[in-house]
PDB file of C-alpha atoms and ligand atoms in Angstrom:
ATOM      1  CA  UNK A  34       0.813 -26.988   2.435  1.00  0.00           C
ATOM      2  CA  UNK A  35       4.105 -27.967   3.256  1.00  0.00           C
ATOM      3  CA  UNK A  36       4.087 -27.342   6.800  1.00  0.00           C
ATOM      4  CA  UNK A  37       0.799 -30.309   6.620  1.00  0.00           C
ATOM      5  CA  UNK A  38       2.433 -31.912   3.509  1.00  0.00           C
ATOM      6  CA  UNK A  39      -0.916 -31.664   1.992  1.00  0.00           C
ATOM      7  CA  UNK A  40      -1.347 -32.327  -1.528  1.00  0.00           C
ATOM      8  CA  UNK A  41      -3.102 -30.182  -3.824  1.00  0.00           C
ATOM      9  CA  UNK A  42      -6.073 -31.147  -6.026  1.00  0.00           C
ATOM     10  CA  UNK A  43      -4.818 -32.033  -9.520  1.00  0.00           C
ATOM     11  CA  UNK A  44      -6.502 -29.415 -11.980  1.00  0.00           C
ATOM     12  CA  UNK A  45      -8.093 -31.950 -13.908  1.00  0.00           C
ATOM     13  CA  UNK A  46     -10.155 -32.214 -11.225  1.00  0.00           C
ATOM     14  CA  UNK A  47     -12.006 -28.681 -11.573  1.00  0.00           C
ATOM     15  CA  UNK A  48     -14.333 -27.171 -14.155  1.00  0.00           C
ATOM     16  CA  UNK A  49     -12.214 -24.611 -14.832  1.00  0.00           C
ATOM     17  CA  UNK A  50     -10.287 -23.445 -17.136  1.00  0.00           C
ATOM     18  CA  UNK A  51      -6.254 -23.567 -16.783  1.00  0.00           C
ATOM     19  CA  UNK A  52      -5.247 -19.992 -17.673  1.00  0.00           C
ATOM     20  CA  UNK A  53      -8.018 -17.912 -16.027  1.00  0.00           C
ATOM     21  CA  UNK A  54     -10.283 -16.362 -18.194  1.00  0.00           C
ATOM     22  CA  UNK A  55      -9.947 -12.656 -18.948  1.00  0.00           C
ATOM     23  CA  UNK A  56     -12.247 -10.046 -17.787  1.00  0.00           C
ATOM     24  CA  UNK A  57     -13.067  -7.208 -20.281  1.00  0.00           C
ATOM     25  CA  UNK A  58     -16.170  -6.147 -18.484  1.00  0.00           C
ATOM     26  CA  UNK A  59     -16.658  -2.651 -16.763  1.00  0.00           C
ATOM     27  CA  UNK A  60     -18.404  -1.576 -14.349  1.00  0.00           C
ATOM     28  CA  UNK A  61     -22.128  -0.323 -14.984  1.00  0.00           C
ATOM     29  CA  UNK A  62     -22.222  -2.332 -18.339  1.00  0.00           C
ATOM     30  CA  UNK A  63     -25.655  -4.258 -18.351  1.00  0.00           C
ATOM     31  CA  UNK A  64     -25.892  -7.916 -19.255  1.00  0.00           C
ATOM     32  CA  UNK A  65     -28.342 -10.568 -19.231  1.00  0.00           C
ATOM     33  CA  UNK A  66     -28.211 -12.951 -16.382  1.00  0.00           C
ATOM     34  CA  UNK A  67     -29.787 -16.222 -15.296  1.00  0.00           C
ATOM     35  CA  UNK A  68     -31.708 -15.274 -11.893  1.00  0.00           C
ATOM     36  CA  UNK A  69     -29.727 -17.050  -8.846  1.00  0.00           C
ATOM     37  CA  UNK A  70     -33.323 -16.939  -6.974  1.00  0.00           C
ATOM     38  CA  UNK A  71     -35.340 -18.386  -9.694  1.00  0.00           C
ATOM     39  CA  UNK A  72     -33.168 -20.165 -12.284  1.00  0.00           C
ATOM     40  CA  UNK A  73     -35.686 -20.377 -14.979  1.00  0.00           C
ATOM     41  CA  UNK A  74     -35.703 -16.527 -15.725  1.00  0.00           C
ATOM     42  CA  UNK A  75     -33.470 -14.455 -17.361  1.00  0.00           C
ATOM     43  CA  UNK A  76     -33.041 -10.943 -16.572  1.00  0.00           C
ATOM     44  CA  UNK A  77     -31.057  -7.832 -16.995  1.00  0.00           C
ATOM     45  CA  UNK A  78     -28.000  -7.473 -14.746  1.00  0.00           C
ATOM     46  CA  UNK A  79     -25.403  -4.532 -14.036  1.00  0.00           C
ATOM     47  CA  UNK A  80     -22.158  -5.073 -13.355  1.00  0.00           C
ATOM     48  CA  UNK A  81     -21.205  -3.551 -10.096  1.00  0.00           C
ATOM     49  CA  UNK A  82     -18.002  -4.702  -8.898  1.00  0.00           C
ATOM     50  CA  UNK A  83     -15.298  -6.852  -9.816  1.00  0.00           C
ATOM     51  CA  UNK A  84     -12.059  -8.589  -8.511  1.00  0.00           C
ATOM     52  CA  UNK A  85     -10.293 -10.760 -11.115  1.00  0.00           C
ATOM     53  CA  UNK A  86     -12.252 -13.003 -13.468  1.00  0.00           C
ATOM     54  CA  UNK A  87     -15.528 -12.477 -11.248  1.00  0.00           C
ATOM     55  CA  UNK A  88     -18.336 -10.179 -11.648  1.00  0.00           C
ATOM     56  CA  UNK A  89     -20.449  -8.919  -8.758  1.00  0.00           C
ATOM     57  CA  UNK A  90     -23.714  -8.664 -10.413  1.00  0.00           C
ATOM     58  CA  UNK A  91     -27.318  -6.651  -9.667  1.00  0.00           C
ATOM     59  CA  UNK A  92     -30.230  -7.689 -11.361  1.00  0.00           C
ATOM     60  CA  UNK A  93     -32.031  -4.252 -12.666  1.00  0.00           C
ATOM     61  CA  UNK A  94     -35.030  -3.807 -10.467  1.00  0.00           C
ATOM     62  CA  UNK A  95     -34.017  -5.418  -7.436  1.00  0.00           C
ATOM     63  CA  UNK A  96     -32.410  -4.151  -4.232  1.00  0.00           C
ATOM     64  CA  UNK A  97     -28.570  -3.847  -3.441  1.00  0.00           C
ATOM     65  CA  UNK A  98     -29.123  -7.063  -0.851  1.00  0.00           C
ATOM     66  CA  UNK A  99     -29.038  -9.667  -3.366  1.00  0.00           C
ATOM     67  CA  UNK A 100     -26.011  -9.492  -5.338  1.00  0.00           C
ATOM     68  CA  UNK A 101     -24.411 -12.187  -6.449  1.00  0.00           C
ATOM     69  CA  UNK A 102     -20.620 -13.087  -8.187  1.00  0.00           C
ATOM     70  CA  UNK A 103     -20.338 -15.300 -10.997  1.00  0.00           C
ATOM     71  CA  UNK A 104     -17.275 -15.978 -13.435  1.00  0.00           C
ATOM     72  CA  UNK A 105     -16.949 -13.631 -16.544  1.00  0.00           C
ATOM     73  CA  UNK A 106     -17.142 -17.562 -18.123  1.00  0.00           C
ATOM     74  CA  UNK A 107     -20.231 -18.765 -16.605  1.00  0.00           C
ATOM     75  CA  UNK A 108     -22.765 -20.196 -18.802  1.00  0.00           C
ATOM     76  CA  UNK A 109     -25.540 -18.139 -16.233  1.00  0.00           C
ATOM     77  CA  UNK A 110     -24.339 -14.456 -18.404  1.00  0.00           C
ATOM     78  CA  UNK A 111     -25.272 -13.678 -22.022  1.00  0.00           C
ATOM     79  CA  UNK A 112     -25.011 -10.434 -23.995  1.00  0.00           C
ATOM     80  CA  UNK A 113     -28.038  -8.377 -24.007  1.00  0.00           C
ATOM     81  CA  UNK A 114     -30.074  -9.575 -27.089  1.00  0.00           C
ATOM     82  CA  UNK A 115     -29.729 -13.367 -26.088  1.00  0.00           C
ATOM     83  CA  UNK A 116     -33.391 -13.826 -24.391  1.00  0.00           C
ATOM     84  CA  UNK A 117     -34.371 -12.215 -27.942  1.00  0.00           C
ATOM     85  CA  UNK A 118     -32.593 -14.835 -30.235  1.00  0.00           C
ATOM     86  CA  UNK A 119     -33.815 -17.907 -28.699  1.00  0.00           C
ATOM     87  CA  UNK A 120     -37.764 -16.703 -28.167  1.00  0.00           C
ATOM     88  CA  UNK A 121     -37.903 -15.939 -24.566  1.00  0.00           C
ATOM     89  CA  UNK A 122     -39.174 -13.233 -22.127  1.00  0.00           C
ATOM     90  CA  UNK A 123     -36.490 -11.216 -19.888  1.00  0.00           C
ATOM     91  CA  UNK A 124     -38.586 -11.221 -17.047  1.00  0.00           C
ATOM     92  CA  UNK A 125     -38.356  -8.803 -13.956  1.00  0.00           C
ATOM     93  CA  UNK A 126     -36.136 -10.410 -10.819  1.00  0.00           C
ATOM     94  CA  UNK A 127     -37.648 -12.083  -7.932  1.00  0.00           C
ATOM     95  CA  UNK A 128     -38.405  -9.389  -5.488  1.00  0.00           C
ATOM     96  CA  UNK A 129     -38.823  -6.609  -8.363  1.00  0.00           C
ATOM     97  CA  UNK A 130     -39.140  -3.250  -6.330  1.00  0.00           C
ATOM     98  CA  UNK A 131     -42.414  -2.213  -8.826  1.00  0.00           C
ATOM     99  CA  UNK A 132     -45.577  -3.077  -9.733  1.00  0.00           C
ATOM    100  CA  UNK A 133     -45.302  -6.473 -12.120  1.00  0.00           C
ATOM    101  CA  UNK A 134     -47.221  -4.748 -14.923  1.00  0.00           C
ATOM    102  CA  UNK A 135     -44.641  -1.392 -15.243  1.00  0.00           C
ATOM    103  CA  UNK A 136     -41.880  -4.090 -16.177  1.00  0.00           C
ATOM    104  CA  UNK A 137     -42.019  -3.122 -19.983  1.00  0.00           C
ATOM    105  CA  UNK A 138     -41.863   0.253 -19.406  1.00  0.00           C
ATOM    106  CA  UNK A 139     -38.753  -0.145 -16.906  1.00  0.00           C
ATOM    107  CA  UNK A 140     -37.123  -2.488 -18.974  1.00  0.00           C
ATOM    108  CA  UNK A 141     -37.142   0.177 -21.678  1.00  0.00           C
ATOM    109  CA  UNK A 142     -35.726   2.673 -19.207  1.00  0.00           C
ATOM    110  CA  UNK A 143     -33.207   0.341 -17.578  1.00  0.00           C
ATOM    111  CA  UNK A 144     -31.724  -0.092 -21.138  1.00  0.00           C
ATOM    112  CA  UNK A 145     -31.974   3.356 -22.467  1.00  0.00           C
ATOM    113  CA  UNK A 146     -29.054   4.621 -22.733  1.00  0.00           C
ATOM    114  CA  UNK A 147     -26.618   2.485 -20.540  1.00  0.00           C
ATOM    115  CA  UNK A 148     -23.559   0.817 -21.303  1.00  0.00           C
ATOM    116  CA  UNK A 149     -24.143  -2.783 -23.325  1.00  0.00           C
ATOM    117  CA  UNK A 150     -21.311  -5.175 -22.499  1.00  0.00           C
ATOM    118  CA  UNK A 151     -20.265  -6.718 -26.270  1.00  0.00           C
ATOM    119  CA  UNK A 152     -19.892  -9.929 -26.707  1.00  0.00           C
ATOM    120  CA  UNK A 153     -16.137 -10.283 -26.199  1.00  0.00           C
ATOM    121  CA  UNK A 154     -16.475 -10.291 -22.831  1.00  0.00           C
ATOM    122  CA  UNK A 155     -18.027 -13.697 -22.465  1.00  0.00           C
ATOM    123  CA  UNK A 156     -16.090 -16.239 -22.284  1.00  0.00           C
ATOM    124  CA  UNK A 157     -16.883 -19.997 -23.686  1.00  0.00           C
ATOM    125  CA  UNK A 158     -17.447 -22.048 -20.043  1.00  0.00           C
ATOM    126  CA  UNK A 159     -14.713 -24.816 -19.755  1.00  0.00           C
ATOM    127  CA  UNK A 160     -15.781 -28.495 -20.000  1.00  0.00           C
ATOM    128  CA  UNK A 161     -17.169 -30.206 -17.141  1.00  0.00           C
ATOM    129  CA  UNK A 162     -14.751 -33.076 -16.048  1.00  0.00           C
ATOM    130  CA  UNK A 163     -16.101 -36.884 -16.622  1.00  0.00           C
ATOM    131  CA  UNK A 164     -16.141 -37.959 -12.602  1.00  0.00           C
ATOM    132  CA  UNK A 165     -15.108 -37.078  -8.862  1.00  0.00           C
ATOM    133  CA  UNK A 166     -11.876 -37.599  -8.835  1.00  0.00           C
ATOM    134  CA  UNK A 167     -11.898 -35.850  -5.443  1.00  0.00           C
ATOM    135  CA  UNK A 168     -10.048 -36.888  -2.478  1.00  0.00           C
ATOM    136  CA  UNK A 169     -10.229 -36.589   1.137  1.00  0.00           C
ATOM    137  CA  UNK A 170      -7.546 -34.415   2.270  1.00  0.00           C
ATOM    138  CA  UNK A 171      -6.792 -32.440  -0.892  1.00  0.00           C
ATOM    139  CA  UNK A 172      -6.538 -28.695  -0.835  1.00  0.00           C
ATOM    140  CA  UNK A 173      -8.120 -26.707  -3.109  1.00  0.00           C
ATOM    141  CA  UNK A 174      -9.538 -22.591  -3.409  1.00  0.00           C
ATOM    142  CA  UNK A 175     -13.107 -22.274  -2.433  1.00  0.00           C
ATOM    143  CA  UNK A 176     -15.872 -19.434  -2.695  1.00  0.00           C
ATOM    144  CA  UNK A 177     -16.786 -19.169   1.023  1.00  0.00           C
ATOM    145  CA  UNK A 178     -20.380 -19.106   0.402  1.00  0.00           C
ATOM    146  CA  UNK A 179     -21.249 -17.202   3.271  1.00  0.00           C
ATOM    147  CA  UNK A 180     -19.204 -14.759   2.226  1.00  0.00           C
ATOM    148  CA  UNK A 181     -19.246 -14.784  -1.504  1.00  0.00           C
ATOM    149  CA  UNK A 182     -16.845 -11.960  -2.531  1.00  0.00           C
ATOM    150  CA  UNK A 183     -14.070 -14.004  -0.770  1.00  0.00           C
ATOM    151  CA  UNK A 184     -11.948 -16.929  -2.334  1.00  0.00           C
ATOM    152  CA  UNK A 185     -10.140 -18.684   1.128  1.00  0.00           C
ATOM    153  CA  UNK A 186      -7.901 -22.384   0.816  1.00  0.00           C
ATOM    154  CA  UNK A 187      -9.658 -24.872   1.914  1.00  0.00           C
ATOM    155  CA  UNK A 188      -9.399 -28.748   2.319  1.00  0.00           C
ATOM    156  CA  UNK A 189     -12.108 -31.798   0.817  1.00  0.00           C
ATOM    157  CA  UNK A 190     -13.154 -33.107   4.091  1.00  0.00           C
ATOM    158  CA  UNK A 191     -15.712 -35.930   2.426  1.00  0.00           C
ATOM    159  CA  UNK A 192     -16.600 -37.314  -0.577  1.00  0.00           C
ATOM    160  CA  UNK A 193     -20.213 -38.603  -1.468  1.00  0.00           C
ATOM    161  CA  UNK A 194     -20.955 -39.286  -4.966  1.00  0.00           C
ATOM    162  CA  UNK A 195     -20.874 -36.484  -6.985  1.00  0.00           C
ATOM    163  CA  UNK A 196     -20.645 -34.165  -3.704  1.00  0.00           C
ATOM    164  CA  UNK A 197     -17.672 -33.054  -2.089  1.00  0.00           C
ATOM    165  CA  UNK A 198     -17.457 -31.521   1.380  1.00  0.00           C
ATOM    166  CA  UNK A 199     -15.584 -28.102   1.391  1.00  0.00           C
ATOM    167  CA  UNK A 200     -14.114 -27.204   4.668  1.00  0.00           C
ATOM    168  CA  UNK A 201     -12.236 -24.363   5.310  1.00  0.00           C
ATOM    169  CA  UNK A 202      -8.643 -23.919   6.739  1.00  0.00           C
ATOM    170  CA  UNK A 203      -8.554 -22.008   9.522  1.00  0.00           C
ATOM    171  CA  UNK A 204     -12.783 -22.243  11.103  1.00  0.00           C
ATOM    172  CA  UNK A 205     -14.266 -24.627  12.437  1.00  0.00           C
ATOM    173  CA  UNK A 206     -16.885 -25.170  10.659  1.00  0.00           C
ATOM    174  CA  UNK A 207     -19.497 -22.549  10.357  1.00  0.00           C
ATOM    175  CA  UNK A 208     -18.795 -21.801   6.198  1.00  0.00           C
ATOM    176  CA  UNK A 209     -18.299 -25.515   5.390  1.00  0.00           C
ATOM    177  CA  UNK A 210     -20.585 -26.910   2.694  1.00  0.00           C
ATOM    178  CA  UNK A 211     -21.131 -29.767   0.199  1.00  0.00           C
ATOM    179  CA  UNK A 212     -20.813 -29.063  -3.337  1.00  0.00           C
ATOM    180  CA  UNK A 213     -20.794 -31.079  -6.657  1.00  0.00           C
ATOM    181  CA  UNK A 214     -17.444 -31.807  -7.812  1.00  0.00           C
ATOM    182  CA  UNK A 215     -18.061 -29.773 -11.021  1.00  0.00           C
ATOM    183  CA  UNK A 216     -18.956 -26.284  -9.127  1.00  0.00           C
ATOM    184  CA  UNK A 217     -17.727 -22.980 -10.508  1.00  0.00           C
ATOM    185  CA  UNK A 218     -17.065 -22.221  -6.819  1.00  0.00           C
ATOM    186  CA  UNK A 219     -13.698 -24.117  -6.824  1.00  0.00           C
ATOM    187  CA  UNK A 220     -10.355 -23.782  -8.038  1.00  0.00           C
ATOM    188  CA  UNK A 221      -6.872 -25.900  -7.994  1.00  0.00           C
ATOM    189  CA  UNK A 222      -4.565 -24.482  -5.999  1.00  0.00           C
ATOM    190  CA  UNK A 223      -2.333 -21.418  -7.212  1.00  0.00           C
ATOM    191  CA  UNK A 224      -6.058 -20.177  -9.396  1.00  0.00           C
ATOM    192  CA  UNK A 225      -6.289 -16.734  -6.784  1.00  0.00           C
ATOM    193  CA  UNK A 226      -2.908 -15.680  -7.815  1.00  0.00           C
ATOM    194  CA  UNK A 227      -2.801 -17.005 -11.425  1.00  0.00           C
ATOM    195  CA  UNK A 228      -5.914 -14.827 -12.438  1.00  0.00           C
ATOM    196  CA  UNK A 229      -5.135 -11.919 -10.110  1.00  0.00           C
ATOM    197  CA  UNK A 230      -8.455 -12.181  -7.511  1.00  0.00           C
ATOM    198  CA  UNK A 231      -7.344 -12.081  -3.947  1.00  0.00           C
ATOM    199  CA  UNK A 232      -6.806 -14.979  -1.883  1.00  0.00           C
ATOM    200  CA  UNK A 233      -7.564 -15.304   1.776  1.00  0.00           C
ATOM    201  CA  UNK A 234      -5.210 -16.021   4.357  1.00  0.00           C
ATOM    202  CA  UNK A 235      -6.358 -19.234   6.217  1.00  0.00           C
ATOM    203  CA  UNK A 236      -8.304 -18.896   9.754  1.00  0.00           C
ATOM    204  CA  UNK A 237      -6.952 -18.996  13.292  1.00  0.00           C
ATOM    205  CA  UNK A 238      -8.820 -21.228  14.651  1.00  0.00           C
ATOM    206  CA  UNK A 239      -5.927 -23.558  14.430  1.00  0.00           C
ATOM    207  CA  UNK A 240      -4.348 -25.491  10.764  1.00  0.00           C
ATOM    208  CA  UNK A 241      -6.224 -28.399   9.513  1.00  0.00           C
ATOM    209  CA  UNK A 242      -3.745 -30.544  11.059  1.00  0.00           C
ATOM    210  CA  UNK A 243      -5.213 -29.694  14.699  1.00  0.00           C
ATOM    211  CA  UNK A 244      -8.765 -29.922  12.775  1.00  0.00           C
ATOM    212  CA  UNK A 245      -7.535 -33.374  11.855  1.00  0.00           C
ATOM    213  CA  UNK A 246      -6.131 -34.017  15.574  1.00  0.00           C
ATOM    214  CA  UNK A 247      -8.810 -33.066  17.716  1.00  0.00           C
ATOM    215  CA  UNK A 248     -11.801 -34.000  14.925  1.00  0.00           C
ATOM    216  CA  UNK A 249     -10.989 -37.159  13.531  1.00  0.00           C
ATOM    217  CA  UNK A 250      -8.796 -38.952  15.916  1.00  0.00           C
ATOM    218  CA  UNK A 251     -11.078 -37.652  19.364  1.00  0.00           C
ATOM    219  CA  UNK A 252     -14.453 -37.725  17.362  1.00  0.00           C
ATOM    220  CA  UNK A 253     -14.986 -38.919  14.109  1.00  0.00           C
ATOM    221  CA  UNK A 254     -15.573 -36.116  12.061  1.00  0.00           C
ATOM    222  CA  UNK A 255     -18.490 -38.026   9.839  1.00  0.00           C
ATOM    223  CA  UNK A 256     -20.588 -37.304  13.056  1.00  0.00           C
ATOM    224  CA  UNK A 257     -20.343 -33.738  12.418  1.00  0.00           C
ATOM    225  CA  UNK A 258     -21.584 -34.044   8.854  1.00  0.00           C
ATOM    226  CA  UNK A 259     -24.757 -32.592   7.262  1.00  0.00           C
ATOM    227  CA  UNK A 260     -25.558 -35.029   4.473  1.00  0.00           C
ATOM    228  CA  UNK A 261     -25.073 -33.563   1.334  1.00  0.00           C
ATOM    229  CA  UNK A 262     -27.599 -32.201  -0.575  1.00  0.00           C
ATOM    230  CA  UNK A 263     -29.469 -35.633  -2.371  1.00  0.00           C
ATOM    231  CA  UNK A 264     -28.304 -37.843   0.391  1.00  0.00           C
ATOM    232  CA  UNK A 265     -29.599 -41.266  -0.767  1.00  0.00           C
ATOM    233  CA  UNK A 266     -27.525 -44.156   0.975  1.00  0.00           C
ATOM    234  CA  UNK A 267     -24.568 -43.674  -0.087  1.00  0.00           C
ATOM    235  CA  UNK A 268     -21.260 -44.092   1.012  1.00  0.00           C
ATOM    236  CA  UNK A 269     -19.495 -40.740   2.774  1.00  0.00           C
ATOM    237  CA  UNK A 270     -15.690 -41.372   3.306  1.00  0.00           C
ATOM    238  CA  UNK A 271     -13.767 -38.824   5.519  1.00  0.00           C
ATOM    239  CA  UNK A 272     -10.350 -38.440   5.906  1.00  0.00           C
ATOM    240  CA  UNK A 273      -9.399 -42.039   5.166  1.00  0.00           C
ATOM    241  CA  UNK A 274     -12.460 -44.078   7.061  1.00  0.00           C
ATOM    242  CA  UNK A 275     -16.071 -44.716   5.376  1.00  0.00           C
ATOM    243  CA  UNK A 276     -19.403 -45.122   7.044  1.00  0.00           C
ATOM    244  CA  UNK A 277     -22.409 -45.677   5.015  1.00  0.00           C
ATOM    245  CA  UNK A 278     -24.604 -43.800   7.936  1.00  0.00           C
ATOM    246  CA  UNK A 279     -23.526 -39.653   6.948  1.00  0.00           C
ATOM    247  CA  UNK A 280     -24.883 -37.563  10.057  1.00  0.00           C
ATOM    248  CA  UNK A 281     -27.683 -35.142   9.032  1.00  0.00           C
ATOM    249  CA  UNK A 282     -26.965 -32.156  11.160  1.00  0.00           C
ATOM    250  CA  UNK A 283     -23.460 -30.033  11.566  1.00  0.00           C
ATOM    251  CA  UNK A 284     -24.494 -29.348  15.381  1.00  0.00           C
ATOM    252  CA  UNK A 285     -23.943 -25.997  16.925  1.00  0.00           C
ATOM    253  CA  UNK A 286     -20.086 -24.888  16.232  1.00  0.00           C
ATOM    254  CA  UNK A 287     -20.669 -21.368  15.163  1.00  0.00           C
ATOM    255  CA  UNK A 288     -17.819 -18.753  15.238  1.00  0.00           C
TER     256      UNK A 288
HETATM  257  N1  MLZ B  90     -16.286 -11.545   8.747  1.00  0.00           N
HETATM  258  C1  MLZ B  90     -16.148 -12.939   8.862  1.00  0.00           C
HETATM  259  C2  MLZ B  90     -15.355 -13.504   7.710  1.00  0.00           C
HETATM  260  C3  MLZ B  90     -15.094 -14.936   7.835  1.00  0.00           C
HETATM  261  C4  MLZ B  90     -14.542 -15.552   6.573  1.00  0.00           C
HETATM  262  C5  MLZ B  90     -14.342 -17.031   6.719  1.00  0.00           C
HETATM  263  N2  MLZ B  90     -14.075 -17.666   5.498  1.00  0.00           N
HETATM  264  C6  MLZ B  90     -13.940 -19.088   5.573  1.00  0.00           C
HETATM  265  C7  MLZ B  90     -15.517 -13.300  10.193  1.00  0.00           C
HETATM  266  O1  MLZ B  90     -14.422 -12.832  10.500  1.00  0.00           O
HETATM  267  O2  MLZ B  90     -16.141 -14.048  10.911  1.00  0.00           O
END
């Protein structure tokens, strides 16, 4: 950051929380958790793996190619027990490995037994914060999506709206991705270290300053823009210009 004399996003920009949440999970203890491939459904989870604050979570039933990480204070986890309370079904994952109809019976077995997590380990979410206060330019911690295990700095390289662009120090492109400025996938600056989860070291592929050299001064880098996800007409600025005509395709560039 020096080296670019970049400035960091301000934390009030994130929905996060500014002393990292705890974890007092372990692993194997079973949850409920909000299905990432059909959000309407609740099922049960195990907790499989862990770095910092984050869980890597299975849902019961399904294979080992679907896990997914969320933050021990994500408002997608609830203690076993929760579906219960407020009247609805845990329902079996998409892609459950059985027969719909022996759900009951393997929900029974899945639970027999096996380590509850208690209720201390979820943590309240943090408030959402009012608007994008976003910048082009600012760095930031990102999920790499592509890769979801790994946390890697990364630079706003648009903003649209409520969407930011994410790119990532280092590539050139290929894990780049539009977000809302309220995701759980980002952090200020200083979060990896803060709440012990390993951090990245940027990419080779050359520092964001050569991004900035050979993208925006050679070829403006809005042409290399998918639109973000609810395009509408609005107004994408990158890196200091704004064009009201965001390109709908990132165009080759893999790594
Ligand atoms: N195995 C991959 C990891 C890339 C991670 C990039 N994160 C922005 C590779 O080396 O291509």
């Amino acid at each position: 950051m020096k080296e670019t004399g970049s400035q960091a996003a301000p934390p009030s920009c994130f929905k996060q929380s500014s002393l990292p949440p705890t974890n007092e999970f372990k692993n194997g203890m079973k949850i409920e958790a909000c299905d990432p491939r059909n959000l309407t459904s609740i099922s049960i989870a195990t907790v499989v793996g862990m770095q910092g604050p984050r869980l890597r979570l299975r849902l019961d039933g399904s294979d080992n190619k679907n896990d997914f990480w969320r933050l021990v204070d994500s408002s997608d986890l609830h203690p076993v027990g929760y579906c219960e309370r407020i009247g609805e079904l845990l329902h079996p994952p998409l892609g459950f490995r059985m027969n719909a109809s022996s759900w009951p019976i393997f929900l029974q077995k899945t639970l027999n037994g096996a380590e509850i997590a208690p209720e201390k380990c979820f943590k309240m979410e943090p408030p959402s914060p009012h608007s994008n206060d976003f910048k082009v330019g600012m760095k930031l911690e990102a999920v790499d999506r592509k890769n979801p295990q790994l946390i890697c700095p990364a630079t706003v390289g648009a903003v649209s709206n409520d969407q930011i662009y994410i790119t990532f120090d280092g590539w050139r492109g290929a894990f780049d991705y539009w977000c809302r400025f309220d995701s759980r996938d980002i952090f200020p600056v200083g979060w990896c270290a803060k709440s012990g989860h390993p951090l990245q070291p940027p990419g080779q592929k050359g520092t964001s300053q050569y991004k900035l050299n050979k993208v925006i001064k050679h070829r403006p880098m809005v042409l290399n823009l998918p639109a973000p996800g609810a395009p509408s007409s609005s107004q994408v600025t990158t890196h200091g210009q704004t064009s009201t005509t965001p390109a709908t395709s990132p165009g080759g560039g893999g790594q």
